[in-house]
Amino acid sequence: MILRSTCRRSIISGRVYFKLNDDKLYSSCHSPSPPTTSARLTARSLIALHGIDVPHFLQGITTNNISTSQTSGFYSAFLTAQGRVLHDVFIYPTAHSVQYTSRLPAKLDKQDPAYLIEVDSEEQSTLIKHIKKYKIRAKLDVRPLECEEWNAWSLWNGKDGWSPTLPKGDKHPVFNAEIGAVDTRAPGMGYRSILPYDSKLSDKTPSHSALDLAAKAYRVRRYLRGVPEGQREILRETALPAESNIDYMGGIDFRKGCYVGQELTIRTHHTGVVRKRILPVQLYSANGGSPPETLGFEESGVQVPTAAAEANISKVGSEKKGRSAGKWLDGVGNLGLALCRLETMTDTVLTGERGQWSPDQEFTIQWESSEEGEGGEVKVKAFIPAWHKHRGVLGNKE
C-alpha cells in the first residue's frame, strides 16, 4: 500500500505526535469517514488523585513518563510485577484547570499536584485498590469520580481529514477543554476531553456542532484502526504490553527509570520478538463466504456472540491439534479485534525464515451452545493497520 501523506513531527511537553495531511494512515478500509462528532465514553470512568506526592508516585507504577510541567493528557498503563497489563489508561494533569480546582473538596489544597486517571468503568474499583496497595506513606488522596461529576469524551473530524495534532505553542486549537489529550494511539482517533457533567459540549466545539454519538460508533472507529481498549480486549493480568500494541500506541517510555513491571517490558523491547499482536479482523460466512479484500464494517453482517469471547481461532481444514492461530477478543457487527499469531495469520516475517502463512489459508472461530444461543462457526481474516509500519514516529517509543 502506497501512502501519499505528508508528515511532520511536533513536540509538546517532550512528546512526539504524528501529523497527517489526510486520514488514510490506518488499515485498508474504504468505509466512509463520519463527520465531525463526539461520543461520551460511558465505558470509561475517572479516578482523582491529589497530593504533593502524586507525580513521584505515578512515575513508579505507570509505563509512561510523568512530567510535572505537562498540562496535556497522555496514554499509559499499569502493569503487574511480572510485566502483564493490569489497566490501560489515560492520565490527565488537572492542577492547571481553574474549572477543575474550583470544584475540589475544601480539604484539598488547590496548589498541590492533581491528576485524573481514565480507566475501564468495570475496573475502576480494582485500580483504586491497586493504587492503595502501593500508596503506603505517600501523601495523596485517591477517590472515584461519579459520572454525575465529570465525563470523558472522544471528539473527531473525519470529513476534512483533520488529524489530531497540536502544533507547537498552541494548546487546543480545535477543542478548548481545559483538561484533555490528543489520542495518539492511532491516526484519526481524535481528541479526548474531560468535561463536567453539567457542561454543554457544543460550547467546547465552537467551529463544529457536537452530536451525541452512540458508544457503538466509537467502538467501530477504534476497531477499524486496530485500537484495543479496556479489559475485555486487553485481558487483565494476561496480556503483554507489546502484544496489546501499547508500545506502538505511545503508552510506554522506554527511557524512563524503574517502574512496576519494567524488567520484562524492557527486555522484550530490546531483545525479544513479539510473535502475537492484537489486530483488526473481519468476519465472513463459513458457508461459502469469500475472504474480504479490505477491512470494512457491516452491522448486519455475520457476528460472534458475547459468550464466544476469548474463543480460539483455528486454521480451516487443519487436523493437527497444535496451538491456536489466535484468540477472538470482542467485536461489533462483522468487525472485531483478535490476538493473532503474526506469522500464521498474516504475511509478517519476524525471524528471517518463512512463516506458516499462506495466502490461500483461511481461519475459523467456533463456539459451543450456551444460554445465549446455539453453537456456530464463522471465518475470520486479520488485517495489519498501515500505521503499524510507522510505529517509530507514533508516540514516544523511539
mmCIF file of C-alpha atoms in Angstrom:
data_model
loop_
_atom_site.group_PDB
_atom_site.id
_atom_site.type_symbol
_atom_site.label_atom_id
_atom_site.label_comp_id
_atom_site.label_asym_id
_atom_site.label_seq_id
_atom_site.Cartn_x
_atom_site.Cartn_y
_atom_site.Cartn_z
ATOM 1 C CA MET A 1 0.000 0.000 0.000
ATOM 2 C CA ILE A 2 1.434 3.373 -1.021
ATOM 3 C CA LEU A 3 0.837 6.155 1.483
ATOM 4 C CA ARG A 4 0.748 9.610 -0.074
ATOM 5 C CA SER A 5 0.760 11.571 3.154
ATOM 6 C CA THR A 6 2.976 14.385 4.316
ATOM 7 C CA CYS A 7 4.115 14.134 7.889
ATOM 8 C CA ARG A 8 5.921 16.307 10.358
ATOM 9 C CA ARG A 9 6.862 15.983 13.991
ATOM 10 C CA SER A 10 5.609 18.325 16.653
ATOM 11 C CA ILE A 11 6.966 18.449 20.203
ATOM 12 C CA ILE A 12 4.641 19.198 23.095
ATOM 13 C CA SER A 13 5.876 18.742 26.655
ATOM 14 C CA GLY A 14 8.536 16.341 25.408
ATOM 15 C CA ARG A 15 6.114 14.106 23.492
ATOM 16 C CA VAL A 16 6.163 13.400 19.763
ATOM 17 C CA TYR A 17 2.983 13.329 17.708
ATOM 18 C CA PHE A 18 2.464 12.354 14.085
ATOM 19 C CA LYS A 19 0.958 14.897 11.711
ATOM 20 C CA LEU A 20 -1.013 13.714 8.675
ATOM 21 C CA ASN A 21 -2.481 15.828 5.918
ATOM 22 C CA ASP A 22 -5.126 13.174 5.419
ATOM 23 C CA ASP A 23 -6.830 10.413 7.363
ATOM 24 C CA LYS A 24 -5.560 7.450 5.335
ATOM 25 C CA LEU A 25 -2.900 6.078 7.651
ATOM 26 C CA TYR A 26 -4.729 3.094 9.037
ATOM 27 C CA SER A 27 -5.863 -0.299 7.828
ATOM 28 C CA SER A 28 -7.071 -0.756 4.261
ATOM 29 C CA CYS A 29 -10.612 0.317 4.999
ATOM 30 C CA HIS A 30 -12.641 2.135 2.377
ATOM 31 C CA SER A 31 -15.661 2.781 4.593
ATOM 32 C CA PRO A 32 -16.655 6.472 4.532
ATOM 33 C CA SER A 33 -15.442 8.566 7.475
ATOM 34 C CA PRO A 34 -18.150 10.044 9.698
ATOM 35 C CA PRO A 35 -18.467 13.841 10.006
ATOM 36 C CA THR A 36 -17.122 15.756 12.974
ATOM 37 C CA THR A 37 -18.895 14.401 16.012
ATOM 38 C CA SER A 38 -18.456 13.315 19.607
ATOM 39 C CA ALA A 39 -19.168 10.422 21.921
ATOM 40 C CA ARG A 40 -19.441 10.375 25.681
ATOM 41 C CA LEU A 41 -17.361 7.392 26.758
ATOM 42 C CA THR A 42 -19.807 5.616 29.025
ATOM 43 C CA ALA A 43 -17.490 2.586 29.252
ATOM 44 C CA ARG A 44 -14.755 4.729 30.818
ATOM 45 C CA SER A 45 -14.615 6.081 34.393
ATOM 46 C CA LEU A 46 -12.386 8.549 36.205
ATOM 47 C CA ILE A 47 -10.250 8.353 39.352
ATOM 48 C CA ALA A 48 -8.967 11.533 41.008
ATOM 49 C CA LEU A 49 -5.507 11.692 42.580
ATOM 50 C CA HIS A 50 -4.470 14.760 44.570
ATOM 51 C CA GLY A 51 -1.446 15.482 46.717
ATOM 52 C CA ILE A 52 2.162 16.590 46.775
ATOM 53 C CA ASP A 53 3.491 13.049 46.184
ATOM 54 C CA VAL A 54 1.266 12.151 43.206
ATOM 55 C CA PRO A 55 3.812 12.777 40.369
ATOM 56 C CA HIS A 56 6.537 10.716 42.032
ATOM 57 C CA PHE A 57 4.011 8.023 42.971
ATOM 58 C CA LEU A 58 2.655 7.647 39.429
ATOM 59 C CA GLN A 59 6.177 7.675 37.999
ATOM 60 C CA GLY A 60 6.891 4.448 39.860
ATOM 61 C CA ILE A 61 3.785 2.468 38.874
ATOM 62 C CA THR A 62 2.930 3.525 35.289
ATOM 63 C CA THR A 63 4.651 2.887 31.955
ATOM 64 C CA ASN A 64 4.850 6.446 30.626
ATOM 65 C CA ASN A 65 6.864 9.377 31.920
ATOM 66 C CA ILE A 66 5.257 11.812 34.360
ATOM 67 C CA SER A 67 6.364 15.402 33.782
ATOM 68 C CA THR A 68 5.299 17.968 36.383
ATOM 69 C CA SER A 69 5.357 20.732 33.749
ATOM 70 C CA GLN A 70 2.919 18.973 31.429
ATOM 71 C CA THR A 71 -0.689 20.126 31.145
ATOM 72 C CA SER A 72 -1.976 17.818 28.387
ATOM 73 C CA GLY A 73 -3.035 14.237 28.996
ATOM 74 C CA PHE A 74 -1.340 11.113 27.651
ATOM 75 C CA TYR A 75 -1.780 7.365 27.205
ATOM 76 C CA SER A 76 -0.201 4.931 29.674
ATOM 77 C CA ALA A 77 -0.711 1.625 31.505
ATOM 78 C CA PHE A 78 -0.416 -0.097 34.873
ATOM 79 C CA LEU A 79 1.411 -3.450 34.915
ATOM 80 C CA THR A 80 1.831 -6.339 37.310
ATOM 81 C CA ALA A 81 5.262 -7.045 38.773
ATOM 82 C CA GLN A 82 5.596 -9.769 36.108
ATOM 83 C CA GLY A 83 5.039 -7.251 33.302
ATOM 84 C CA ARG A 84 1.443 -8.183 32.423
ATOM 85 C CA VAL A 85 -1.140 -5.478 31.766
ATOM 86 C CA LEU A 86 -3.462 -4.539 34.600
ATOM 87 C CA HIS A 87 -5.123 -1.465 33.092
ATOM 88 C CA ASP A 88 -4.740 0.710 30.005
ATOM 89 C CA VAL A 89 -5.369 4.331 30.980
ATOM 90 C CA PHE A 90 -5.218 7.970 30.009
ATOM 91 C CA ILE A 91 -3.647 10.265 32.616
ATOM 92 C CA TYR A 92 -4.673 13.936 32.718
ATOM 93 C CA PRO A 93 -2.934 16.679 34.755
ATOM 94 C CA THR A 94 -5.609 18.878 36.344
ATOM 95 C CA ALA A 95 -3.853 21.351 38.676
ATOM 96 C CA HIS A 96 -3.751 23.950 35.877
ATOM 97 C CA SER A 97 -7.522 23.861 35.354
ATOM 98 C CA VAL A 98 -9.469 26.530 37.219
ATOM 99 C CA GLN A 99 -12.663 24.775 36.211
ATOM 100 C CA TYR A 100 -11.484 21.606 37.977
ATOM 101 C CA THR A 101 -9.758 23.061 41.048
ATOM 102 C CA SER A 102 -12.749 25.299 41.829
ATOM 103 C CA ARG A 103 -14.801 22.133 42.347
ATOM 104 C CA LEU A 104 -12.345 20.368 44.655
ATOM 105 C CA PRO A 105 -13.419 19.360 48.170
ATOM 106 C CA ALA A 106 -12.483 22.024 50.743
ATOM 107 C CA LYS A 107 -9.987 19.709 52.493
ATOM 108 C CA LEU A 108 -7.708 19.596 49.419
ATOM 109 C CA ASP A 109 -5.066 22.231 48.668
ATOM 110 C CA LYS A 110 -5.624 23.712 45.199
ATOM 111 C CA GLN A 111 -1.866 24.280 44.810
ATOM 112 C CA ASP A 112 -0.966 20.590 45.099
ATOM 113 C CA PRO A 113 -0.373 18.404 42.003
ATOM 114 C CA ALA A 114 -3.537 16.681 40.794
ATOM 115 C CA TYR A 115 -4.353 14.111 38.086
ATOM 116 C CA LEU A 116 -7.330 12.260 36.672
ATOM 117 C CA ILE A 117 -6.952 8.653 35.537
ATOM 118 C CA GLU A 118 -9.371 7.418 32.876
ATOM 119 C CA VAL A 119 -9.911 3.653 33.080
ATOM 120 C CA ASP A 120 -12.347 0.931 32.028
ATOM 121 C CA SER A 121 -15.541 1.509 34.057
ATOM 122 C CA GLU A 122 -15.674 -2.126 35.149
ATOM 123 C CA GLU A 123 -12.134 -1.818 36.500
ATOM 124 C CA GLN A 124 -12.422 1.464 38.424
ATOM 125 C CA SER A 125 -12.617 -0.103 41.904
ATOM 126 C CA THR A 126 -9.898 -2.634 41.034
ATOM 127 C CA LEU A 127 -7.477 0.109 40.014
ATOM 128 C CA ILE A 128 -8.217 2.083 43.175
ATOM 129 C CA LYS A 129 -7.311 -0.984 45.246
ATOM 130 C CA HIS A 130 -4.092 -1.349 43.227
ATOM 131 C CA ILE A 131 -3.185 2.296 43.859
ATOM 132 C CA LYS A 132 -3.861 1.991 47.581
ATOM 133 C CA LYS A 133 -1.685 -1.134 47.748
ATOM 134 C CA TYR A 134 1.344 0.902 46.655
ATOM 135 C CA LYS A 135 0.373 4.138 48.428
ATOM 136 C CA ILE A 136 1.948 3.211 51.794
ATOM 137 C CA ARG A 137 3.031 6.604 53.239
ATOM 138 C CA ALA A 138 2.698 8.703 50.115
ATOM 139 C CA LYS A 139 0.875 11.981 50.704
ATOM 140 C CA LEU A 140 -2.002 11.733 48.278
ATOM 141 C CA ASP A 141 -5.769 11.443 48.174
ATOM 142 C CA VAL A 142 -7.470 8.966 45.840
ATOM 143 C CA ARG A 143 -11.203 8.838 45.125
ATOM 144 C CA PRO A 144 -13.531 7.668 42.356
ATOM 145 C CA LEU A 145 -15.404 10.291 40.356
ATOM 146 C CA GLU A 146 -19.022 9.555 39.561
ATOM 147 C CA CYS A 147 -20.436 10.113 36.071
ATOM 148 C CA GLU A 148 -22.578 12.905 37.579
ATOM 149 C CA GLU A 149 -19.343 14.841 38.269
ATOM 150 C CA TRP A 150 -17.022 14.537 35.250
ATOM 151 C CA ASN A 151 -17.116 12.566 31.994
ATOM 152 C CA ALA A 152 -14.630 11.524 29.325
ATOM 153 C CA TRP A 153 -15.496 12.411 25.730
ATOM 154 C CA SER A 154 -13.984 11.498 22.380
ATOM 155 C CA LEU A 155 -14.192 14.084 19.591
ATOM 156 C CA TRP A 156 -13.079 13.781 15.990
ATOM 157 C CA ASN A 157 -13.475 15.109 12.480
ATOM 158 C CA GLY A 158 -13.317 12.626 9.620
ATOM 159 C CA LYS A 159 -14.920 14.828 6.977
ATOM 160 C CA ASP A 160 -11.967 17.014 6.072
ATOM 161 C CA GLY A 161 -9.186 14.651 7.088
ATOM 162 C CA TRP A 162 -8.414 16.558 10.292
ATOM 163 C CA SER A 163 -5.568 14.860 12.132
ATOM 164 C CA PRO A 164 -5.255 15.113 15.916
ATOM 165 C CA THR A 165 -2.001 17.029 16.275
ATOM 166 C CA LEU A 166 -1.333 20.010 18.471
ATOM 167 C CA PRO A 167 1.003 22.491 16.731
ATOM 168 C CA LYS A 168 3.811 23.746 18.927
ATOM 169 C CA GLY A 169 2.770 26.680 21.087
ATOM 170 C CA ASP A 170 -0.972 26.152 20.594
ATOM 171 C CA LYS A 171 -2.676 24.178 23.359
ATOM 172 C CA HIS A 172 -6.003 23.067 21.935
ATOM 173 C CA PRO A 173 -6.674 24.689 18.552
ATOM 174 C CA VAL A 174 -9.809 22.669 17.819
ATOM 175 C CA PHE A 175 -11.344 21.761 21.159
ATOM 176 C CA ASN A 176 -10.849 24.203 24.030
ATOM 177 C CA ALA A 177 -11.428 21.955 27.030
ATOM 178 C CA GLU A 178 -9.095 22.760 29.927
ATOM 179 C CA ILE A 179 -8.459 19.047 30.522
ATOM 180 C CA GLY A 180 -7.812 16.824 27.526
ATOM 181 C CA ALA A 181 -5.411 14.845 25.382
ATOM 182 C CA VAL A 182 -4.655 14.156 21.761
ATOM 183 C CA ASP A 183 -5.499 10.484 21.249
ATOM 184 C CA THR A 184 -2.180 9.405 19.715
ATOM 185 C CA ARG A 185 -2.896 5.682 19.827
ATOM 186 C CA ALA A 186 -3.557 5.697 16.074
ATOM 187 C CA PRO A 187 -4.019 8.340 13.357
ATOM 188 C CA GLY A 188 -7.548 9.676 13.175
ATOM 189 C CA MET A 189 -8.520 8.740 16.736
ATOM 190 C CA GLY A 190 -9.231 12.380 17.501
ATOM 191 C CA TYR A 191 -9.163 14.264 20.783
ATOM 192 C CA ARG A 192 -10.255 13.335 24.301
ATOM 193 C CA SER A 193 -11.827 15.894 26.621
ATOM 194 C CA ILE A 194 -12.731 15.689 30.301
ATOM 195 C CA LEU A 195 -15.835 17.787 30.880
ATOM 196 C CA PRO A 196 -18.095 18.493 33.863
ATOM 197 C CA TYR A 197 -21.379 16.638 33.787
ATOM 198 C CA ASP A 198 -23.342 19.893 33.578
ATOM 199 C CA SER A 199 -21.362 21.427 30.701
ATOM 200 C CA LYS A 200 -22.671 21.766 27.141
ATOM 201 C CA LEU A 201 -20.354 20.015 24.740
ATOM 202 C CA SER A 202 -21.304 22.418 21.951
ATOM 203 C CA ASP A 203 -19.604 25.198 23.926
ATOM 204 C CA LYS A 204 -16.348 23.246 23.616
ATOM 205 C CA THR A 205 -16.529 22.902 19.830
ATOM 206 C CA PRO A 206 -17.035 26.432 18.512
ATOM 207 C CA SER A 207 -16.386 25.577 14.850
ATOM 208 C CA HIS A 208 -18.420 22.353 14.700
ATOM 209 C CA SER A 209 -21.768 21.169 16.005
ATOM 210 C CA ALA A 210 -21.415 18.341 18.525
ATOM 211 C CA LEU A 211 -23.537 15.228 18.138
ATOM 212 C CA ASP A 212 -24.476 12.652 20.728
ATOM 213 C CA LEU A 213 -22.918 9.590 19.144
ATOM 214 C CA ALA A 214 -23.623 6.094 20.430
ATOM 215 C CA ALA A 215 -20.788 4.173 22.037
ATOM 216 C CA LYS A 216 -21.057 1.651 19.205
ATOM 217 C CA ALA A 217 -19.836 4.223 16.671
ATOM 218 C CA TYR A 218 -16.785 4.919 18.820
ATOM 219 C CA ARG A 219 -16.042 1.197 19.040
ATOM 220 C CA VAL A 220 -16.298 0.803 15.268
ATOM 221 C CA ARG A 221 -13.879 3.691 14.844
ATOM 222 C CA ARG A 222 -11.398 2.004 17.177
ATOM 223 C CA TYR A 223 -11.762 -1.398 15.563
ATOM 224 C CA LEU A 224 -11.188 -0.050 12.059
ATOM 225 C CA ARG A 225 -7.836 1.276 13.305
ATOM 226 C CA GLY A 226 -6.991 -1.758 15.429
ATOM 227 C CA VAL A 227 -7.045 0.089 18.761
ATOM 228 C CA PRO A 228 -7.862 -2.108 21.787
ATOM 229 C CA GLU A 229 -9.304 -0.534 24.928
ATOM 230 C CA GLY A 230 -10.419 -1.868 28.286
ATOM 231 C CA GLN A 231 -10.006 -5.255 29.868
ATOM 232 C CA ARG A 232 -12.407 -7.108 27.570
ATOM 233 C CA GLU A 233 -9.850 -6.506 24.824
ATOM 234 C CA ILE A 234 -6.611 -6.138 26.814
ATOM 235 C CA LEU A 235 -7.025 -9.057 29.203
ATOM 236 C CA ARG A 236 -6.083 -8.131 32.761
ATOM 237 C CA GLU A 237 -3.037 -9.921 34.210
ATOM 238 C CA THR A 238 -2.734 -11.959 30.994
ATOM 239 C CA ALA A 239 -1.923 -9.588 28.140
ATOM 240 C CA LEU A 240 1.587 -8.297 27.499
ATOM 241 C CA PRO A 241 2.074 -4.598 26.636
ATOM 242 C CA ALA A 242 3.708 -5.324 23.269
ATOM 243 C CA GLU A 243 1.104 -7.913 22.263
ATOM 244 C CA SER A 244 -1.571 -5.315 23.109
ATOM 245 C CA ASN A 245 0.157 -2.665 20.935
ATOM 246 C CA ILE A 246 0.664 -0.382 23.942
ATOM 247 C CA ASP A 247 4.225 0.157 22.715
ATOM 248 C CA TYR A 248 3.003 1.048 19.202
ATOM 249 C CA MET A 249 0.346 3.374 20.635
ATOM 250 C CA GLY A 250 2.849 5.502 22.552
ATOM 251 C CA GLY A 251 1.928 4.188 26.005
ATOM 252 C CA ILE A 252 5.468 3.242 27.097
ATOM 253 C CA ASP A 253 8.502 5.464 27.638
ATOM 254 C CA PHE A 254 11.453 3.101 27.212
ATOM 255 C CA ARG A 255 13.855 5.751 28.549
ATOM 256 C CA LYS A 256 12.268 6.298 31.966
ATOM 257 C CA GLY A 257 13.547 4.835 35.231
ATOM 258 C CA CYS A 258 12.216 1.943 37.255
ATOM 259 C CA TYR A 259 8.508 1.210 37.467
ATOM 260 C CA VAL A 260 6.420 -1.839 38.337
ATOM 261 C CA GLY A 261 6.694 -4.397 35.526
ATOM 262 C CA GLN A 262 9.572 -2.650 33.750
ATOM 263 C CA GLU A 263 12.043 -5.568 33.601
ATOM 264 C CA LEU A 264 10.120 -7.857 31.224
ATOM 265 C CA THR A 265 8.833 -4.891 29.194
ATOM 266 C CA ILE A 266 12.315 -3.512 28.539
ATOM 267 C CA ARG A 267 13.794 -6.957 27.856
ATOM 268 C CA THR A 268 11.089 -7.723 25.294
ATOM 269 C CA HIS A 269 11.612 -4.357 23.619
ATOM 270 C CA HIS A 270 15.381 -4.738 23.248
ATOM 271 C CA THR A 271 15.910 -8.468 22.795
ATOM 272 C CA GLY A 272 12.582 -10.209 22.276
ATOM 273 C CA VAL A 273 10.487 -10.993 19.219
ATOM 274 C CA VAL A 274 6.780 -10.142 19.515
ATOM 275 C CA ARG A 275 5.034 -13.033 17.772
ATOM 276 C CA LYS A 276 1.455 -12.059 18.617
ATOM 277 C CA ARG A 277 -0.359 -8.737 18.397
ATOM 278 C CA ILE A 278 -3.937 -7.505 18.618
ATOM 279 C CA LEU A 279 -5.173 -6.838 15.079
ATOM 280 C CA PRO A 280 -8.474 -5.760 13.499
ATOM 281 C CA VAL A 281 -10.311 -8.699 11.974
ATOM 282 C CA GLN A 282 -13.358 -9.086 9.753
ATOM 283 C CA LEU A 283 -15.826 -11.938 9.947
ATOM 284 C CA TYR A 284 -17.449 -13.636 6.977
ATOM 285 C CA SER A 285 -19.687 -16.640 6.437
ATOM 286 C CA ALA A 286 -18.268 -20.109 6.970
ATOM 287 C CA ASN A 287 -20.714 -21.404 4.356
ATOM 288 C CA GLY A 288 -19.138 -20.419 1.068
ATOM 289 C CA GLY A 289 -18.229 -16.847 2.012
ATOM 290 C CA SER A 290 -15.275 -15.212 0.258
ATOM 291 C CA PRO A 291 -12.468 -13.600 2.281
ATOM 292 C CA PRO A 292 -12.764 -9.774 2.263
ATOM 293 C CA GLU A 293 -10.135 -7.835 0.330
ATOM 294 C CA THR A 294 -10.383 -4.727 2.514
ATOM 295 C CA LEU A 295 -11.475 -4.075 6.078
ATOM 296 C CA GLY A 296 -14.995 -2.671 6.405
ATOM 297 C CA PHE A 297 -17.977 -2.604 8.751
ATOM 298 C CA GLU A 298 -21.438 -4.068 8.286
ATOM 299 C CA GLU A 299 -23.736 -4.061 11.282
ATOM 300 C CA SER A 300 -25.978 -6.703 9.725
ATOM 301 C CA GLY A 301 -23.086 -8.987 8.820
ATOM 302 C CA VAL A 302 -22.087 -12.246 10.469
ATOM 303 C CA GLN A 303 -21.324 -11.895 14.174
ATOM 304 C CA VAL A 304 -19.742 -13.714 17.094
ATOM 305 C CA PRO A 305 -21.876 -13.851 20.279
ATOM 306 C CA THR A 306 -20.616 -12.378 23.532
ATOM 307 C CA ALA A 307 -20.366 -15.867 25.009
ATOM 308 C CA ALA A 308 -17.618 -16.672 22.497
ATOM 309 C CA ALA A 309 -15.187 -14.114 23.969
ATOM 310 C CA GLU A 310 -11.621 -15.496 24.026
ATOM 311 C CA ALA A 311 -12.591 -18.301 21.631
ATOM 312 C CA ASN A 312 -9.649 -19.801 19.776
ATOM 313 C CA ILE A 313 -9.013 -19.101 16.098
ATOM 314 C CA SER A 314 -8.039 -22.185 14.106
ATOM 315 C CA LYS A 315 -6.912 -22.999 10.584
ATOM 316 C CA VAL A 316 -9.656 -24.259 8.309
ATOM 317 C CA GLY A 317 -9.062 -27.898 7.377
ATOM 318 C CA SER A 318 -6.270 -28.450 9.894
ATOM 319 C CA GLU A 319 -6.465 -31.822 11.639
ATOM 320 C CA LYS A 320 -3.498 -31.171 13.895
ATOM 321 C CA LYS A 321 -4.308 -30.234 17.477
ATOM 322 C CA GLY A 322 -1.492 -27.726 17.854
ATOM 323 C CA ARG A 323 -1.564 -24.264 19.262
ATOM 324 C CA SER A 324 -4.268 -21.927 18.018
ATOM 325 C CA ALA A 325 -3.643 -19.266 15.385
ATOM 326 C CA GLY A 326 -5.155 -16.581 17.607
ATOM 327 C CA LYS A 327 -7.835 -15.611 20.084
ATOM 328 C CA TRP A 328 -11.059 -13.680 19.459
ATOM 329 C CA LEU A 329 -11.462 -10.744 21.884
ATOM 330 C CA ASP A 330 -14.516 -8.622 21.108
ATOM 331 C CA GLY A 331 -16.433 -7.124 18.216
ATOM 332 C CA VAL A 332 -19.459 -5.335 16.833
ATOM 333 C CA GLY A 333 -21.217 -6.467 13.657
ATOM 334 C CA ASN A 334 -18.763 -8.179 11.347
ATOM 335 C CA LEU A 335 -15.809 -6.258 12.795
ATOM 336 C CA GLY A 336 -13.662 -7.016 15.807
ATOM 337 C CA LEU A 337 -10.275 -7.424 17.437
ATOM 338 C CA ALA A 338 -8.277 -10.615 17.914
ATOM 339 C CA LEU A 339 -4.908 -11.559 19.342
ATOM 340 C CA CYS A 340 -3.208 -13.028 16.269
ATOM 341 C CA ARG A 341 -0.041 -15.023 15.645
ATOM 342 C CA LEU A 342 1.580 -12.742 13.106
ATOM 343 C CA GLU A 343 3.478 -15.346 11.082
ATOM 344 C CA THR A 344 0.410 -17.607 10.956
ATOM 345 C CA MET A 345 -2.448 -15.204 10.204
ATOM 346 C CA THR A 346 -0.540 -12.527 8.229
ATOM 347 C CA ASP A 347 2.384 -12.321 5.829
ATOM 348 C CA THR A 348 4.635 -10.858 8.540
ATOM 349 C CA VAL A 349 8.145 -12.343 8.679
ATOM 350 C CA LEU A 350 9.785 -11.944 12.100
ATOM 351 C CA THR A 351 12.851 -14.173 12.140
ATOM 352 C CA GLY A 352 14.061 -14.153 8.548
ATOM 353 C CA GLU A 353 12.643 -17.612 7.997
ATOM 354 C CA ARG A 354 9.480 -18.398 6.097
ATOM 355 C CA GLY A 355 6.445 -18.376 8.366
ATOM 356 C CA GLN A 356 3.367 -20.583 8.322
ATOM 357 C CA TRP A 357 1.214 -18.081 6.432
ATOM 358 C CA SER A 358 -0.309 -18.931 3.077
ATOM 359 C CA PRO A 359 -2.493 -16.553 1.019
ATOM 360 C CA ASP A 360 -4.994 -19.377 0.467
ATOM 361 C CA GLN A 361 -5.242 -20.355 4.130
ATOM 362 C CA GLU A 362 -8.487 -19.451 5.895
ATOM 363 C CA PHE A 363 -9.230 -19.283 9.618
ATOM 364 C CA THR A 364 -12.308 -20.038 11.667
ATOM 365 C CA ILE A 365 -13.882 -19.312 15.055
ATOM 366 C CA GLN A 366 -16.144 -21.965 16.546
ATOM 367 C CA TRP A 367 -18.238 -21.796 19.708
ATOM 368 C CA GLU A 368 -20.425 -24.191 21.649
ATOM 369 C CA SER A 369 -24.105 -23.835 22.508
ATOM 370 C CA SER A 370 -24.887 -21.754 25.591
ATOM 371 C CA GLU A 371 -27.746 -19.922 27.294
ATOM 372 C CA GLU A 372 -27.333 -17.143 24.723
ATOM 373 C CA GLY A 373 -27.996 -19.453 21.796
ATOM 374 C CA GLU A 374 -26.779 -22.294 19.665
ATOM 375 C CA GLY A 375 -23.197 -23.005 18.745
ATOM 376 C CA GLY A 376 -21.806 -21.801 15.461
ATOM 377 C CA GLU A 377 -18.856 -21.054 13.234
ATOM 378 C CA VAL A 378 -17.614 -18.078 11.217
ATOM 379 C CA LYS A 379 -14.483 -17.431 9.236
ATOM 380 C CA VAL A 380 -12.171 -14.568 10.102
ATOM 381 C CA LYS A 381 -9.479 -12.576 8.310
ATOM 382 C CA ALA A 382 -6.867 -10.398 10.032
ATOM 383 C CA PHE A 383 -5.595 -7.055 8.732
ATOM 384 C CA ILE A 384 -2.409 -5.236 9.724
ATOM 385 C CA PRO A 385 -3.103 -1.490 10.183
ATOM 386 C CA ALA A 386 -0.863 0.609 7.955
ATOM 387 C CA TRP A 387 0.121 2.793 10.912
ATOM 388 C CA HIS A 388 1.931 -0.181 12.465
ATOM 389 C CA LYS A 389 4.566 0.362 9.773
ATOM 390 C CA HIS A 390 5.087 3.906 11.081
ATOM 391 C CA ARG A 391 5.314 2.954 14.747
ATOM 392 C CA GLY A 392 8.723 4.613 15.089
ATOM 393 C CA VAL A 393 7.158 8.081 14.850
ATOM 394 C CA LEU A 394 3.945 7.444 16.736
ATOM 395 C CA GLY A 395 4.042 8.328 20.412
ATOM 396 C CA ASN A 396 7.383 8.439 22.204
ATOM 397 C CA LYS A 397 8.690 4.931 21.586
ATOM 398 C CA GLU A 398 11.929 5.985 19.954
#
